[in-house]
PDB file of C-alpha atoms in Angstrom:
ATOM      1  CA  ASP I 153     -72.157 -19.316 -60.531  1.00 70.00           C
ATOM      2  CA  THR I 154     -75.143 -21.445 -59.597  1.00 75.00           C
ATOM      3  CA  ALA I 155     -74.025 -25.022 -58.949  1.00 94.00           C
ATOM      4  CA  VAL I 156     -77.206 -26.827 -59.831  1.00 98.00           C
ATOM      5  CA  SER I 157     -79.707 -24.827 -62.017  1.00 97.00           C
ATOM      6  CA  GLN I 158     -83.107 -25.987 -63.108  1.00 97.00           C
ATOM      7  CA  THR I 159     -85.660 -24.222 -65.258  1.00 97.00           C
ATOM      8  CA  PRO I 160     -88.325 -23.106 -65.092  1.00 97.00           C
ATOM      9  CA  LYS I 161     -88.808 -22.180 -61.319  1.00 97.00           C
ATOM     10  CA  TYR I 162     -92.566 -22.130 -61.703  1.00 98.00           C
ATOM     11  CA  LEU I 163     -94.750 -23.977 -64.057  1.00 98.00           C
ATOM     12  CA  VAL I 164     -98.459 -23.756 -64.258  1.00 98.00           C
ATOM     13  CA  THR I 165    -100.222 -25.935 -66.920  1.00 97.00           C
ATOM     14  CA  GLN I 166    -103.539 -27.680 -67.649  1.00 98.00           C
ATOM     15  CA  MET I 167    -104.212 -31.376 -67.198  1.00 97.00           C
ATOM     16  CA  GLY I 168    -103.331 -33.478 -70.113  1.00 98.00           C
ATOM     17  CA  ASN I 169    -100.544 -31.250 -71.258  1.00 98.00           C
ATOM     18  CA  ASP I 170     -96.853 -32.327 -71.750  1.00 98.00           C
ATOM     19  CA  LYS I 171     -93.983 -30.310 -70.013  1.00 98.00           C
ATOM     20  CA  SER I 172     -90.293 -30.493 -69.490  1.00 98.00           C
ATOM     21  CA  ILE I 173     -88.028 -29.445 -66.658  1.00 98.00           C
ATOM     22  CA  LYS I 174     -84.344 -28.817 -67.405  1.00 98.00           C
ATOM     23  CA  CYS I 175     -81.462 -29.218 -65.103  1.00 98.00           C
ATOM     24  CA  GLU I 176     -77.745 -28.468 -65.408  1.00 98.00           C
ATOM     25  CA  GLN I 177     -74.884 -28.713 -63.031  1.00 98.00           C
ATOM     26  CA  ASN I 178     -71.428 -27.223 -63.222  1.00 97.00           C
ATOM     27  CA  LEU I 179     -69.824 -29.135 -60.414  1.00 97.00           C
ATOM     28  CA  GLY I 180     -68.330 -31.755 -62.617  1.00 96.00           C
ATOM     29  CA  HIS I 181     -70.305 -34.470 -60.729  1.00 96.00           C
ATOM     30  CA  ASP I 182     -71.002 -37.950 -62.113  1.00 94.00           C
ATOM     31  CA  THR I 183     -74.428 -38.505 -60.553  1.00 95.00           C
ATOM     32  CA  MET I 184     -77.673 -36.670 -61.087  1.00 96.00           C
ATOM     33  CA  TYR I 185     -81.070 -36.969 -59.438  1.00 96.00           C
ATOM     34  CA  TRP I 186     -84.747 -36.069 -59.678  1.00 97.00           C
ATOM     35  CA  TYR I 187     -86.592 -35.752 -56.350  1.00 97.00           C
ATOM     36  CA  LYS I 188     -90.125 -34.920 -55.776  1.00 97.00           C
ATOM     37  CA  GLN I 189     -91.366 -32.990 -52.645  1.00 96.00           C
ATOM     38  CA  ASP I 190     -94.919 -33.229 -51.796  1.00 90.00           C
ATOM     39  CA  SER I 191     -97.340 -31.160 -49.937  1.00 85.00           C
ATOM     40  CA  LYS I 192     -95.993 -32.417 -46.614  1.00 83.00           C
ATOM     41  CA  LYS I 193     -92.482 -31.506 -47.619  1.00 84.00           C
ATOM     42  CA  PHE I 194     -91.287 -35.099 -47.911  1.00 90.00           C
ATOM     43  CA  LEU I 195     -88.430 -35.623 -50.364  1.00 94.00           C
ATOM     44  CA  LYS I 196     -88.674 -38.825 -52.376  1.00 94.00           C
ATOM     45  CA  ILE I 197     -86.215 -40.007 -55.101  1.00 94.00           C
ATOM     46  CA  MET I 198     -87.582 -40.349 -58.556  1.00 95.00           C
ATOM     47  CA  PHE I 199     -84.619 -41.194 -60.767  1.00 95.00           C
ATOM     48  CA  SER I 200     -80.856 -41.253 -60.426  1.00 94.00           C
ATOM     49  CA  TYR I 201     -78.200 -41.286 -63.226  1.00 94.00           C
ATOM     50  CA  ASN I 202     -74.616 -42.178 -62.925  1.00 92.00           C
ATOM     51  CA  ASN I 203     -72.372 -41.261 -65.897  1.00 91.00           C
ATOM     52  CA  LYS I 204     -75.566 -40.937 -68.099  1.00 89.00           C
ATOM     53  CA  GLU I 205     -76.734 -44.382 -67.060  1.00 91.00           C
ATOM     54  CA  LEU I 206     -80.108 -44.793 -65.115  1.00 92.00           C
ATOM     55  CA  ILE I 207     -79.352 -46.543 -61.816  1.00 90.00           C
ATOM     56  CA  ILE I 208     -82.498 -45.605 -59.814  1.00 88.00           C
ATOM     57  CA  ASN I 209     -86.010 -45.615 -61.249  1.00 89.00           C
ATOM     58  CA  GLU I 210     -88.460 -45.630 -58.351  1.00 88.00           C
ATOM     59  CA  THR I 211     -92.190 -46.581 -58.784  1.00 80.00           C
ATOM     60  CA  VAL I 212     -92.858 -43.477 -60.880  1.00 89.00           C
ATOM     61  CA  PRO I 213     -95.590 -43.523 -63.621  1.00 92.00           C
ATOM     62  CA  ASN I 214     -94.042 -44.023 -67.048  1.00 93.00           C
ATOM     63  CA  ARG I 215     -95.576 -40.676 -68.026  1.00 97.00           C
ATOM     64  CA  PHE I 216     -92.294 -39.305 -66.351  1.00 97.00           C
ATOM     65  CA  SER I 217     -89.284 -39.800 -68.573  1.00 96.00           C
ATOM     66  CA  PRO I 218     -85.811 -38.618 -67.641  1.00 96.00           C
ATOM     67  CA  LYS I 219     -83.214 -37.918 -70.325  1.00 95.00           C
ATOM     68  CA  SER I 220     -79.487 -37.250 -69.623  1.00 95.00           C
ATOM     69  CA  PRO I 221     -77.736 -36.084 -72.896  1.00 93.00           C
ATOM     70  CA  ASP I 222     -74.497 -35.676 -71.015  1.00 94.00           C
ATOM     71  CA  LYS I 223     -73.209 -35.939 -67.449  1.00 94.00           C
ATOM     72  CA  ALA I 224     -73.983 -32.203 -66.782  1.00 96.00           C
ATOM     73  CA  HIS I 225     -77.575 -32.292 -67.771  1.00 97.00           C
ATOM     74  CA  LEU I 226     -80.634 -34.273 -66.553  1.00 97.00           C
ATOM     75  CA  ASN I 227     -84.065 -33.305 -67.991  1.00 97.00           C
ATOM     76  CA  LEU I 228     -87.495 -34.444 -66.992  1.00 98.00           C
ATOM     77  CA  HIS I 229     -90.314 -34.829 -69.337  1.00 98.00           C
ATOM     78  CA  ILE I 230     -93.698 -35.433 -68.209  1.00 97.00           C
ATOM     79  CA  ASN I 231     -96.611 -36.477 -70.438  1.00 97.00           C
ATOM     80  CA  SER I 232    -100.252 -36.157 -69.954  1.00 98.00           C
ATOM     81  CA  LEU I 233    -100.117 -34.134 -66.714  1.00 97.00           C
ATOM     82  CA  GLU I 234    -102.535 -35.079 -63.985  1.00 97.00           C
ATOM     83  CA  LEU I 235    -103.669 -33.014 -60.915  1.00 96.00           C
ATOM     84  CA  GLY I 236    -101.720 -35.292 -58.601  1.00 94.00           C
ATOM     85  CA  ASP I 237     -98.418 -34.379 -60.355  1.00 96.00           C
ATOM     86  CA  SER I 238     -98.505 -30.977 -58.750  1.00 96.00           C
ATOM     87  CA  ALA I 239     -95.484 -30.823 -56.443  1.00 96.00           C
ATOM     88  CA  VAL I 240     -92.078 -29.228 -56.170  1.00 98.00           C
ATOM     89  CA  TYR I 241     -89.488 -31.069 -58.334  1.00 98.00           C
ATOM     90  CA  PHE I 242     -85.801 -30.859 -57.288  1.00 98.00           C
ATOM     91  CA  CYS I 243     -82.821 -31.646 -59.332  1.00 98.00           C
ATOM     92  CA  ALA I 244     -79.580 -32.652 -57.619  1.00 97.00           C
ATOM     93  CA  SER I 245     -76.102 -33.819 -58.204  1.00 97.00           C
ATOM     94  CA  SER I 246     -73.328 -35.630 -56.312  1.00 95.00           C
ATOM     95  CA  GLN I 247     -69.808 -36.690 -56.963  1.00 94.00           C
ATOM     96  CA  VAL I 248     -70.689 -40.408 -56.725  1.00 89.00           C
ATOM     97  CA  PRO I 249     -74.000 -42.179 -56.028  1.00 88.00           C
ATOM     98  CA  TYR I 250     -73.584 -42.358 -52.360  1.00 85.00           C
ATOM     99  CA  ALA I 251     -72.125 -38.938 -51.512  1.00 91.00           C
ATOM    100  CA  GLU I 252     -73.754 -35.723 -50.304  1.00 93.00           C
ATOM    101  CA  ALA I 253     -76.001 -34.276 -53.067  1.00 95.00           C
ATOM    102  CA  PHE I 254     -76.443 -30.620 -53.982  1.00 97.00           C
ATOM    103  CA  PHE I 255     -79.793 -29.410 -54.941  1.00 98.00           C
ATOM    104  CA  GLY I 256     -81.203 -26.928 -57.343  1.00 97.00           C
ATOM    105  CA  GLN I 257     -83.772 -24.276 -56.338  1.00 97.00           C
ATOM    106  CA  GLY I 258     -86.738 -26.443 -57.355  1.00 97.00           C
ATOM    107  CA  THR I 259     -89.518 -26.331 -59.900  1.00 98.00           C
ATOM    108  CA  ARG I 260     -92.984 -25.713 -58.507  1.00 97.00           C
ATOM    109  CA  LEU I 261     -95.385 -27.536 -60.799  1.00 97.00           C
ATOM    110  CA  THR I 262     -98.987 -26.807 -60.538  1.00 97.00           C
ATOM    111  CA  VAL I 263    -101.541 -28.680 -62.685  1.00 97.00           C
ATOM    112  CA  VAL I 264    -105.027 -27.048 -63.052  1.00 97.00           C
TER     113      VAL I 264
ATOM    114  CA  GLU F 260     -86.206 -52.139 -44.609  1.00 77.00           C
ATOM    115  CA  ASP F 261     -83.950 -49.065 -44.670  1.00 81.00           C
ATOM    116  CA  GLN F 262     -85.628 -46.095 -43.027  1.00 88.00           C
ATOM    117  CA  VAL F 263     -84.997 -42.760 -41.248  1.00 94.00           C
ATOM    118  CA  THR F 264     -87.221 -40.999 -38.840  1.00 96.00           C
ATOM    119  CA  GLN F 265     -86.792 -37.495 -37.462  1.00 97.00           C
ATOM    120  CA  SER F 266     -88.061 -36.005 -34.174  1.00 97.00           C
ATOM    121  CA  PRO F 267     -89.604 -33.795 -33.162  1.00 97.00           C
ATOM    122  CA  GLU F 268     -91.764 -32.831 -36.068  1.00 96.00           C
ATOM    123  CA  ALA F 269     -91.570 -29.241 -35.062  1.00 97.00           C
ATOM    124  CA  LEU F 270     -89.491 -27.388 -32.480  1.00 98.00           C
ATOM    125  CA  ARG F 271     -90.014 -23.836 -31.189  1.00 98.00           C
ATOM    126  CA  LEU F 272     -87.192 -22.214 -29.192  1.00 98.00           C
ATOM    127  CA  GLN F 273     -86.400 -18.873 -27.747  1.00 98.00           C
ATOM    128  CA  GLU F 274     -83.276 -17.205 -29.064  1.00 98.00           C
ATOM    129  CA  GLY F 275     -80.320 -18.471 -27.192  1.00 97.00           C
ATOM    130  CA  GLU F 276     -82.167 -21.623 -26.027  1.00 98.00           C
ATOM    131  CA  SER F 277     -79.942 -24.649 -27.016  1.00 98.00           C
ATOM    132  CA  SER F 278     -81.501 -27.882 -28.058  1.00 98.00           C
ATOM    133  CA  SER F 279     -81.098 -31.007 -30.281  1.00 98.00           C
ATOM    134  CA  LEU F 280     -82.895 -32.530 -33.292  1.00 98.00           C
ATOM    135  CA  ASN F 281     -82.838 -36.333 -33.487  1.00 98.00           C
ATOM    136  CA  CYS F 282     -82.493 -38.619 -36.513  1.00 98.00           C
ATOM    137  CA  SER F 283     -83.010 -42.280 -35.944  1.00 97.00           C
ATOM    138  CA  TYR F 284     -81.988 -44.618 -38.754  1.00 93.00           C
ATOM    139  CA  THR F 285     -82.062 -48.261 -39.795  1.00 90.00           C
ATOM    140  CA  VAL F 286     -80.030 -49.154 -42.697  1.00 86.00           C
ATOM    141  CA  SER F 287     -77.741 -52.077 -43.770  1.00 82.00           C
ATOM    142  CA  GLY F 288     -74.385 -50.684 -44.622  1.00 82.00           C
ATOM    143  CA  LEU F 289     -74.516 -47.035 -43.930  1.00 87.00           C
ATOM    144  CA  ARG F 290     -72.264 -45.167 -46.245  1.00 88.00           C
ATOM    145  CA  GLY F 291     -73.055 -41.596 -45.194  1.00 92.00           C
ATOM    146  CA  LEU F 292     -75.504 -39.704 -42.946  1.00 96.00           C
ATOM    147  CA  PHE F 293     -76.286 -36.175 -44.033  1.00 97.00           C
ATOM    148  CA  TRP F 294     -77.857 -33.059 -42.621  1.00 98.00           C
ATOM    149  CA  TYR F 295     -79.432 -30.405 -44.812  1.00 98.00           C
ATOM    150  CA  ARG F 296     -81.165 -27.177 -44.085  1.00 98.00           C
ATOM    151  CA  GLN F 297     -84.234 -26.101 -46.193  1.00 97.00           C
ATOM    152  CA  ASP F 298     -85.663 -22.656 -46.248  1.00 97.00           C
ATOM    153  CA  PRO F 299     -89.058 -21.917 -47.613  1.00 95.00           C
ATOM    154  CA  GLY F 300     -89.239 -21.886 -51.379  1.00 94.00           C
ATOM    155  CA  LYS F 301     -85.546 -23.095 -51.641  1.00 96.00           C
ATOM    156  CA  GLY F 302     -83.778 -26.245 -52.283  1.00 97.00           C
ATOM    157  CA  PRO F 303     -82.110 -28.269 -49.400  1.00 97.00           C
ATOM    158  CA  GLU F 304     -78.705 -26.772 -48.422  1.00 97.00           C
ATOM    159  CA  PHE F 305     -76.091 -29.276 -47.483  1.00 97.00           C
ATOM    160  CA  LEU F 306     -74.618 -28.907 -44.106  1.00 98.00           C
ATOM    161  CA  PHE F 307     -72.750 -31.993 -42.890  1.00 97.00           C
ATOM    162  CA  THR F 308     -71.711 -35.505 -43.902  1.00 97.00           C
ATOM    163  CA  LEU F 309     -71.020 -38.003 -41.036  1.00 97.00           C
ATOM    164  CA  TYR F 310     -69.426 -41.487 -42.008  1.00 93.00           C
ATOM    165  CA  SER F 311     -68.968 -43.557 -38.799  1.00 93.00           C
ATOM    166  CA  ALA F 312     -70.114 -43.724 -35.171  1.00 94.00           C
ATOM    167  CA  GLY F 313     -68.393 -41.330 -32.924  1.00 96.00           C
ATOM    168  CA  GLU F 314     -67.800 -38.722 -35.647  1.00 97.00           C
ATOM    169  CA  GLU F 315     -68.626 -35.214 -35.072  1.00 98.00           C
ATOM    170  CA  LYS F 316     -68.787 -32.126 -37.369  1.00 98.00           C
ATOM    171  CA  GLU F 317     -69.329 -28.469 -36.385  1.00 97.00           C
ATOM    172  CA  LYS F 318     -70.316 -25.311 -38.331  1.00 96.00           C
ATOM    173  CA  GLU F 319     -71.059 -22.116 -36.434  1.00 96.00           C
ATOM    174  CA  ARG F 320     -73.863 -22.817 -33.922  1.00 97.00           C
ATOM    175  CA  LEU F 321     -74.589 -26.370 -35.330  1.00 98.00           C
ATOM    176  CA  LYS F 322     -72.900 -29.657 -34.320  1.00 98.00           C
ATOM    177  CA  ALA F 323     -73.706 -33.015 -35.835  1.00 98.00           C
ATOM    178  CA  THR F 324     -72.879 -36.262 -34.130  1.00 98.00           C
ATOM    179  CA  LEU F 325     -73.406 -39.799 -35.186  1.00 97.00           C
ATOM    180  CA  THR F 326     -73.989 -43.195 -33.262  1.00 95.00           C
ATOM    181  CA  LYS F 327     -74.702 -46.545 -34.703  1.00 92.00           C
ATOM    182  CA  LYS F 328     -78.482 -45.908 -34.493  1.00 93.00           C
ATOM    183  CA  GLU F 329     -78.986 -42.119 -34.271  1.00 97.00           C
ATOM    184  CA  SER F 330     -77.634 -38.785 -35.376  1.00 98.00           C
ATOM    185  CA  PHE F 331     -78.127 -35.552 -33.469  1.00 98.00           C
ATOM    186  CA  LEU F 332     -77.999 -31.986 -34.750  1.00 98.00           C
ATOM    187  CA  HIS F 333     -77.157 -29.775 -31.763  1.00 98.00           C
ATOM    188  CA  ILE F 334     -78.010 -26.130 -32.019  1.00 98.00           C
ATOM    189  CA  THR F 335     -76.201 -23.952 -29.499  1.00 98.00           C
ATOM    190  CA  ALA F 336     -77.563 -20.466 -28.564  1.00 98.00           C
ATOM    191  CA  PRO F 337     -79.850 -20.368 -31.881  1.00 98.00           C
ATOM    192  CA  LYS F 338     -80.761 -17.122 -33.597  1.00 98.00           C
ATOM    193  CA  PRO F 339     -83.935 -16.349 -35.539  1.00 98.00           C
ATOM    194  CA  GLU F 340     -82.039 -16.816 -38.705  1.00 97.00           C
ATOM    195  CA  ASP F 341     -81.556 -20.446 -37.773  1.00 98.00           C
ATOM    196  CA  SER F 342     -85.316 -21.025 -38.308  1.00 98.00           C
ATOM    197  CA  ALA F 343     -85.731 -23.545 -41.113  1.00 98.00           C
ATOM    198  CA  THR F 344     -86.637 -27.160 -41.734  1.00 97.00           C
ATOM    199  CA  TYR F 345     -83.641 -29.523 -41.006  1.00 98.00           C
ATOM    200  CA  LEU F 346     -83.509 -32.753 -43.084  1.00 98.00           C
ATOM    201  CA  CYS F 347     -81.629 -35.887 -42.258  1.00 97.00           C
ATOM    202  CA  ALA F 348     -80.815 -38.343 -45.098  1.00 96.00           C
ATOM    203  CA  PHE F 349     -78.594 -41.552 -45.501  1.00 93.00           C
ATOM    204  CA  SER F 350     -76.874 -43.254 -48.328  1.00 90.00           C
ATOM    205  CA  ASN F 351     -76.111 -46.953 -48.696  1.00 83.00           C
ATOM    206  CA  ALA F 352     -73.239 -48.271 -50.729  1.00 71.00           C
ATOM    207  CA  GLY F 353     -75.162 -51.308 -51.940  1.00 71.00           C
ATOM    208  CA  GLY F 354     -78.460 -53.004 -52.256  1.00 66.00           C
ATOM    209  CA  THR F 355     -81.719 -51.433 -53.165  1.00 64.00           C
ATOM    210  CA  SER F 356     -80.637 -48.032 -51.603  1.00 66.00           C
ATOM    211  CA  TYR F 357     -77.596 -47.554 -53.892  1.00 75.00           C
ATOM    212  CA  GLY F 358     -77.753 -44.399 -55.910  1.00 76.00           C
ATOM    213  CA  LYS F 359     -80.054 -42.366 -53.781  1.00 85.00           C
ATOM    214  CA  LEU F 360     -80.305 -40.443 -50.574  1.00 90.00           C
ATOM    215  CA  THR F 361     -83.218 -41.464 -48.265  1.00 91.00           C
ATOM    216  CA  PHE F 362     -84.677 -38.527 -46.452  1.00 94.00           C
ATOM    217  CA  GLY F 363     -86.602 -38.235 -43.287  1.00 96.00           C
ATOM    218  CA  GLN F 364     -89.699 -36.199 -42.917  1.00 95.00           C
ATOM    219  CA  GLY F 365     -87.809 -33.233 -41.449  1.00 97.00           C
ATOM    220  CA  THR F 366     -87.834 -30.987 -38.286  1.00 97.00           C
ATOM    221  CA  ILE F 367     -89.315 -27.593 -38.572  1.00 97.00           C
ATOM    222  CA  LEU F 368     -87.333 -25.286 -36.231  1.00 98.00           C
ATOM    223  CA  THR F 369     -88.665 -21.884 -35.275  1.00 98.00           C
ATOM    224  CA  VAL F 370     -86.474 -19.576 -33.206  1.00 98.00           C
ATOM    225  CA  HIS F 371     -88.153 -16.566 -31.558  1.00 97.00           C
ATOM    226  CA  PRO F 372     -86.314 -13.495 -30.797  1.00 96.00           C
TER     227      PRO F 372
END
């Protein structure tokens, strides 16, 4: 049983397209996150949800819109994709907002 | 400003050669200090949480320690399978850091047979 699973694992798309990444956790955690890992492998928070409520929204372009339909799911929708959006996006979850987080396997997004 | 810095950026060891990775942090109201391991093409894998200065945690060849300004990940007699990027992160119970883990840039460890 995968604790935090995200789909797809790879996503190749053209500039200007809209795409979504889905994430599900079966750990019963209250908090979920989206992180972006750039080419230098630096992990940076994008969004954080606690009990379906947005609690962290870092300086991310408003083309990125998270949605949490329930505590077990946090999806990321990206509009009008740009070349600079190419990165690996990780979903994660934790029991509470300050506890250790458990990560999915990542989605490698390539915009061409 | 809350921040975390890891050193060295890269470390090459011979199998069996023990060493330590450093994580220096500045944070108001540290809630937790975390160590992760990341293999290429995978998500970070949780290793340890440390909550207060003086605390130590061990797992196989790894031991994590915490002071008021730093955390160390000691690797004893490493094996090639310990090769990975090791990430340090912290959480803050309040303020602008609440609700996220702030990561360092990582240390790339390579263990040669």
